mmCIF file of C-alpha atoms in Angstrom:
data_model
loop_
_atom_site.group_PDB
_atom_site.id
_atom_site.type_symbol
_atom_site.label_atom_id
_atom_site.label_comp_id
_atom_site.label_asym_id
_atom_site.label_seq_id
_atom_site.Cartn_x
_atom_site.Cartn_y
_atom_site.Cartn_z
ATOM 1 C CA UNK A 1 0.000 0.000 0.000
ATOM 2 C CA UNK A 2 1.339 3.426 -0.910
ATOM 3 C CA UNK A 3 2.106 5.737 2.020
ATOM 4 C CA UNK A 4 -0.481 8.321 0.980
ATOM 5 C CA UNK A 5 -3.239 5.684 0.927
ATOM 6 C CA UNK A 6 -2.138 4.454 4.331
ATOM 7 C CA UNK A 7 -2.355 8.004 5.698
ATOM 8 C CA UNK A 8 -5.754 8.482 4.070
ATOM 9 C CA UNK A 9 -6.985 5.262 5.707
ATOM 10 C CA UNK A 10 -5.724 6.395 9.110
ATOM 11 C CA UNK A 11 -7.405 9.802 8.759
ATOM 12 C CA UNK A 12 -10.645 8.141 7.701
ATOM 13 C CA UNK A 13 -10.645 5.862 10.747
ATOM 14 C CA UNK A 14 -9.931 8.806 13.055
ATOM 15 C CA UNK A 15 -12.643 10.928 11.442
ATOM 16 C CA UNK A 16 -15.188 8.156 11.943
ATOM 17 C CA UNK A 17 -14.232 7.459 15.558
ATOM 18 C CA UNK A 18 -16.953 7.752 18.153
ATOM 19 C CA UNK A 19 -16.924 11.257 19.664
ATOM 20 C CA UNK A 20 -20.141 10.559 21.596
ATOM 21 C CA UNK A 21 -18.436 9.527 24.821
ATOM 22 C CA UNK A 22 -18.214 11.525 28.035
ATOM 23 C CA UNK A 23 -14.430 11.977 27.755
ATOM 24 C CA UNK A 24 -14.462 12.878 24.048
ATOM 25 C CA UNK A 25 -17.198 15.487 24.541
ATOM 26 C CA UNK A 26 -15.344 16.887 27.543
ATOM 27 C CA UNK A 27 -12.055 17.151 25.632
ATOM 28 C CA UNK A 28 -13.796 18.672 22.604
ATOM 29 C CA UNK A 29 -15.331 21.229 24.975
ATOM 30 C CA UNK A 30 -11.902 22.064 26.458
ATOM 31 C CA UNK A 31 -10.438 22.401 22.975
ATOM 32 C CA UNK A 32 -13.169 24.755 21.767
ATOM 33 C CA UNK A 33 -13.776 26.791 24.916
ATOM 34 C CA UNK A 34 -10.336 27.040 26.481
ATOM 35 C CA UNK A 35 -7.843 26.467 23.680
ATOM 36 C CA UNK A 36 -9.672 28.234 20.826
ATOM 37 C CA UNK A 37 -11.831 30.641 22.895
ATOM 38 C CA UNK A 38 -14.769 29.682 20.675
ATOM 39 C CA UNK A 39 -17.856 29.864 22.886
ATOM 40 C CA UNK A 40 -20.192 29.200 19.933
ATOM 41 C CA UNK A 41 -18.502 25.861 19.159
ATOM 42 C CA UNK A 42 -18.481 24.953 22.864
ATOM 43 C CA UNK A 43 -22.182 25.798 23.032
ATOM 44 C CA UNK A 44 -22.906 23.048 20.477
ATOM 45 C CA UNK A 45 -21.529 20.531 22.996
ATOM 46 C CA UNK A 46 -23.502 21.953 25.924
ATOM 47 C CA UNK A 47 -26.904 21.720 27.557
ATOM 48 C CA UNK A 48 -28.614 23.158 30.631
ATOM 49 C CA UNK A 49 -26.559 25.336 32.964
ATOM 50 C CA UNK A 50 -23.425 25.071 30.802
ATOM 51 C CA UNK A 51 -25.363 26.343 27.775
ATOM 52 C CA UNK A 52 -26.808 29.199 29.847
ATOM 53 C CA UNK A 53 -23.312 30.219 31.027
ATOM 54 C CA UNK A 54 -22.012 30.178 27.460
ATOM 55 C CA UNK A 55 -24.967 32.137 26.068
ATOM 56 C CA UNK A 56 -24.468 34.781 28.768
ATOM 57 C CA UNK A 57 -20.772 34.984 27.946
ATOM 58 C CA UNK A 58 -21.455 35.244 24.198
ATOM 59 C CA UNK A 59 -23.840 38.144 24.917
ATOM 60 C CA UNK A 60 -21.301 39.919 27.126
ATOM 61 C CA UNK A 61 -18.514 39.754 24.542
ATOM 62 C CA UNK A 62 -20.713 40.395 21.497
ATOM 63 C CA UNK A 63 -19.984 44.126 21.540
ATOM 64 C CA UNK A 64 -16.257 43.551 21.119
ATOM 65 C CA UNK A 65 -16.122 40.238 19.280
ATOM 66 C CA UNK A 66 -17.841 38.746 16.249
ATOM 67 C CA UNK A 67 -19.141 35.174 16.926
ATOM 68 C CA UNK A 68 -16.577 32.629 15.729
ATOM 69 C CA UNK A 69 -13.816 35.248 15.471
ATOM 70 C CA UNK A 70 -10.365 33.802 16.089
ATOM 71 C CA UNK A 71 -7.491 35.681 17.646
ATOM 72 C CA UNK A 72 -4.052 36.006 16.109
ATOM 73 C CA UNK A 73 -2.271 35.498 19.407
ATOM 74 C CA UNK A 74 -3.713 32.960 21.799
ATOM 75 C CA UNK A 75 -2.132 31.786 25.038
ATOM 76 C CA UNK A 76 -0.733 28.271 25.015
ATOM 77 C CA UNK A 77 -3.071 26.086 27.034
ATOM 78 C CA UNK A 78 -2.333 22.530 28.068
ATOM 79 C CA UNK A 79 -4.662 20.327 30.065
ATOM 80 C CA UNK A 80 -4.215 17.261 32.186
ATOM 81 C CA UNK A 81 -6.937 14.993 33.551
ATOM 82 C CA UNK A 82 -6.650 14.776 37.338
ATOM 83 C CA UNK A 83 -9.741 12.780 38.248
ATOM 84 C CA UNK A 84 -13.058 11.339 37.213
ATOM 85 C CA UNK A 85 -16.238 10.481 39.091
ATOM 86 C CA UNK A 86 -18.984 8.391 37.524
ATOM 87 C CA UNK A 87 -22.563 8.443 38.695
ATOM 88 C CA UNK A 88 -25.590 6.601 37.345
ATOM 89 C CA UNK A 89 -26.488 9.418 34.929
ATOM 90 C CA UNK A 90 -23.405 11.601 34.701
ATOM 91 C CA UNK A 91 -19.613 11.655 34.519
ATOM 92 C CA UNK A 92 -17.660 14.407 36.261
ATOM 93 C CA UNK A 93 -14.125 15.242 35.090
ATOM 94 C CA UNK A 94 -11.413 17.218 36.859
ATOM 95 C CA UNK A 95 -8.645 18.873 34.855
ATOM 96 C CA UNK A 96 -5.650 21.040 35.551
ATOM 97 C CA UNK A 97 -5.137 23.767 32.940
ATOM 98 C CA UNK A 98 -1.731 25.326 32.449
ATOM 99 C CA UNK A 99 -1.953 28.667 30.664
ATOM 100 C CA UNK A 100 1.200 30.228 29.244
ATOM 101 C CA UNK A 101 0.991 33.791 27.961
ATOM 102 C CA UNK A 102 3.696 34.959 25.552
ATOM 103 C CA UNK A 103 6.098 32.352 26.889
ATOM 104 C CA UNK A 104 6.689 34.265 30.121
ATOM 105 C CA UNK A 105 3.684 34.153 32.439
ATOM 106 C CA UNK A 106 2.183 30.850 33.528
ATOM 107 C CA UNK A 107 -1.099 30.379 35.376
ATOM 108 C CA UNK A 108 -2.804 27.192 36.493
ATOM 109 C CA UNK A 109 -6.505 26.618 36.939
ATOM 110 C CA UNK A 110 -8.506 23.649 38.069
ATOM 111 C CA UNK A 111 -11.574 22.885 35.968
ATOM 112 C CA UNK A 112 -14.541 20.670 36.768
ATOM 113 C CA UNK A 113 -16.725 19.564 33.857
ATOM 114 C CA UNK A 114 -19.915 17.548 34.287
ATOM 115 C CA UNK A 115 -21.355 15.543 31.395
ATOM 116 C CA UNK A 116 -24.705 13.806 31.030
ATOM 117 C CA UNK A 117 -26.311 11.762 28.311
ATOM 118 C CA UNK A 118 -29.273 13.674 26.890
ATOM 119 C CA UNK A 119 -31.386 12.188 24.097
ATOM 120 C CA UNK A 120 -28.641 9.707 23.277
ATOM 121 C CA UNK A 121 -25.859 12.334 23.056
ATOM 122 C CA UNK A 122 -23.297 13.174 25.744
ATOM 123 C CA UNK A 123 -23.324 16.884 26.593
ATOM 124 C CA UNK A 124 -21.482 19.184 28.978
ATOM 125 C CA UNK A 125 -24.145 20.265 31.480
ATOM 126 C CA UNK A 126 -21.958 22.320 33.817
ATOM 127 C CA UNK A 127 -18.406 23.566 34.131
ATOM 128 C CA UNK A 128 -16.538 25.637 36.644
ATOM 129 C CA UNK A 129 -12.976 26.689 37.300
ATOM 130 C CA UNK A 130 -11.145 27.696 40.397
#
């Protein structure tokens, strides 16, 4: 098999992988909300209180930012899972975010993200940081 067909096969398998799991939805949320600062994309993964928080935030920043607008210079954000708690109807994830601004200033935040299965899809239903 030629290398380009092998790569195409790998990309196809990855593209078709199941993203409807609590962890995948949680990590997609972190990617969109924290790493890309894209509240609209994060909203698509949210429900309930999390969706309300995001809609409020989108309203607050709408005067200075066009929905979906990307920034030229974003801080480098890395995340590390630090814990998980499973209940009968939800999965709660704990993460440690490391935020590096312009290579000089580093901040850490702890993030808690709660997911639930709603109508057959896993959604982020609440998130908080401290």
